[in-house]
CSV table of C-alpha atoms in Angstrom, one decimal:
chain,number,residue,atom,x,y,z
K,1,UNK,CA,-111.2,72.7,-12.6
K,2,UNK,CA,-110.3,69.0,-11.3
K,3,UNK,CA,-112.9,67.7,-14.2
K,4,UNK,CA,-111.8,69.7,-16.7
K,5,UNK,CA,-108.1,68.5,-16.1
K,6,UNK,CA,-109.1,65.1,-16.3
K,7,UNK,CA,-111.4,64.8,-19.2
K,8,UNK,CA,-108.5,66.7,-20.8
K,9,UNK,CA,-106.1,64.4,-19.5
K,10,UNK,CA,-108.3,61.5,-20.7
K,11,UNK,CA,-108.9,62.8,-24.1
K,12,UNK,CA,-105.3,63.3,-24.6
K,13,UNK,CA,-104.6,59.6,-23.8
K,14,UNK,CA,-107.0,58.4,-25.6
K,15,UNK,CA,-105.8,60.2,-28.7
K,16,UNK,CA,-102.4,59.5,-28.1
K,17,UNK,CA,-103.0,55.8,-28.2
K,18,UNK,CA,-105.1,56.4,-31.1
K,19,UNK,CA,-102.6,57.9,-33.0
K,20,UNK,CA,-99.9,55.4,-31.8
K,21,UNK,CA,-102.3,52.7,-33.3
K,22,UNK,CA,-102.8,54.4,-36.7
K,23,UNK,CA,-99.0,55.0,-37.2
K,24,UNK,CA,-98.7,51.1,-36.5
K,25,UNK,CA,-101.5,51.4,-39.4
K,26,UNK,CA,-99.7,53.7,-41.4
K,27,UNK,CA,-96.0,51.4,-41.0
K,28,UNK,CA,-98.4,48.3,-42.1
K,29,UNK,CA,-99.4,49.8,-45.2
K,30,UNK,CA,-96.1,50.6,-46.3
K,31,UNK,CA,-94.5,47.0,-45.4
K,32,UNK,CA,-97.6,45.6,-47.4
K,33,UNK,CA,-97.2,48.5,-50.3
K,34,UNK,CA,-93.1,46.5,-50.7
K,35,UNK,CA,-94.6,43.1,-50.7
K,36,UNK,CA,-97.0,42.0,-53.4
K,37,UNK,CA,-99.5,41.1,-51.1
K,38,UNK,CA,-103.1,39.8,-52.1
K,39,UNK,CA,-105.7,42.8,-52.4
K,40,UNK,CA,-108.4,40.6,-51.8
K,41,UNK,CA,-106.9,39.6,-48.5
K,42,UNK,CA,-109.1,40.8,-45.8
K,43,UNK,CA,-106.1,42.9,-43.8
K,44,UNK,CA,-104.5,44.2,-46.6
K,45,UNK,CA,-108.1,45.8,-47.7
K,46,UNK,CA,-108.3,46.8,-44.0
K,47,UNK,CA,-105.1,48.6,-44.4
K,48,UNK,CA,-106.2,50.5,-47.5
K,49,UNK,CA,-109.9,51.0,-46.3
K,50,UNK,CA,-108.1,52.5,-43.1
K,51,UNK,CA,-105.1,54.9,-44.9
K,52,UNK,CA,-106.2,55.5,-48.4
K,53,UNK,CA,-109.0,58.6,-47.4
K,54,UNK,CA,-106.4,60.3,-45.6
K,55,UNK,CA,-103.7,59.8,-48.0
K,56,UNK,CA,-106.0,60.9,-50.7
K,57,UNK,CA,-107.0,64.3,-49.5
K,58,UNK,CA,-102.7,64.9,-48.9
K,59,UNK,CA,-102.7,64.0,-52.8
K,60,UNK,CA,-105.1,66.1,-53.8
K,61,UNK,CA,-103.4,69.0,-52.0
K,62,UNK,CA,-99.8,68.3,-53.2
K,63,UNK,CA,-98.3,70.2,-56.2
K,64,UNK,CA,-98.6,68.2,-59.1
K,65,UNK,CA,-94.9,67.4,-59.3
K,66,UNK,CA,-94.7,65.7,-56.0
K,67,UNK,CA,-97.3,63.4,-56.9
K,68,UNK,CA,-95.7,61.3,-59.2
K,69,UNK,CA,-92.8,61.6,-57.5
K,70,UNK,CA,-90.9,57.6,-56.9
K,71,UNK,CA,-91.3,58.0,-53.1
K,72,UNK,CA,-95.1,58.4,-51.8
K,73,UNK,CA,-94.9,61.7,-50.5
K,74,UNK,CA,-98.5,61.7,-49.2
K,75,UNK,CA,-97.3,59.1,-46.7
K,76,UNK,CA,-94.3,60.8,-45.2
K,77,UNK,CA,-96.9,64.1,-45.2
K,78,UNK,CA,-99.3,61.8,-43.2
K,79,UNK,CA,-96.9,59.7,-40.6
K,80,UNK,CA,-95.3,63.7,-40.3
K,81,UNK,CA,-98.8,64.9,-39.2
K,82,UNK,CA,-99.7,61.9,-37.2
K,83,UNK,CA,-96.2,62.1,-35.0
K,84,UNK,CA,-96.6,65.9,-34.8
K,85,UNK,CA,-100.1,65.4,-33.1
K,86,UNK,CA,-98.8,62.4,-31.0
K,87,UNK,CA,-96.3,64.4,-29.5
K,88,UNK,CA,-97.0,68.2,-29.8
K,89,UNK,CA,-100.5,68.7,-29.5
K,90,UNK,CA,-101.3,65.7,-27.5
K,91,UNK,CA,-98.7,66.2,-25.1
K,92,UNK,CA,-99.6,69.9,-25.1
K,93,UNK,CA,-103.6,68.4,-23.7
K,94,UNK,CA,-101.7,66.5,-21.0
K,95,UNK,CA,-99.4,69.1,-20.1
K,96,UNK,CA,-102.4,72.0,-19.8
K,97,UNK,CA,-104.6,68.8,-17.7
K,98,UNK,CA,-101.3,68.9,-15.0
K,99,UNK,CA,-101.4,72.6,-14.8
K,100,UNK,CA,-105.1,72.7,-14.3
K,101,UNK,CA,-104.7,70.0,-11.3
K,102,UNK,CA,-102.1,71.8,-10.0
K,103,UNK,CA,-104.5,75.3,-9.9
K,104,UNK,CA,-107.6,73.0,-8.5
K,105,UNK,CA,-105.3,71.5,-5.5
K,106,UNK,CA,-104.0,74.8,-4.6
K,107,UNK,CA,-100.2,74.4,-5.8
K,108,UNK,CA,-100.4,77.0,-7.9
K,109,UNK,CA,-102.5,80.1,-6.5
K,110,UNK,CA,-100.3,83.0,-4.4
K,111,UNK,CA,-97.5,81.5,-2.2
């Protein structure tokens, strides 16, 4: 039980900073999407190459009204998803990893 609570423990982390870097992704894209910034510069295409897949398949699966709408709804629909995996199932991984260490030292069987 020990292992399993810390590979879940370590997977959680590790997708928790991994999400925390593609919302600093995601925030990127948007500053650059206000400036006129030079496609052909080697982090804006980064930024696009990074966010545009993603954003695409929440386009594709938006009513058609929403899609044209002024404000890119696909964003907020992605940064939405991103923080509700950062901090609900993420913290649900780390969360289930204590419980598990908890059981495998003993704290938690009988009195």
């Amino acid at each position: 039980m020990l292992l399993l609570a810390n590979v879940l423990a370590g997977l959680g982390w590790a997708l928790y900073w991994f999400l925390q870097l593609y919302s600093y992704v995601l925030i990127a894209r948007a500053v650059v999407s206000w400036v006129s910034a030079d496609p052909r510069n080697p982090i804006v295409h980064f930024l696009h190459a990074a966010t545009e897949p993603a954003l695409r398949a929440i386009r594709r699966r938006l009513p058609t009204s929403l899609r044209y709408f002024p404000i890119d709804i696909a964003f907020l629909v992605l940064f939405g998803l991103v923080l509700f995996a950062q901090y609900g199932v993420v913290q649900n991984l780390v969360d289930y990893a204590r419980v598990l260490r908890r059981e495998a030292v003993g704290f938690g069987v009988g009195g």
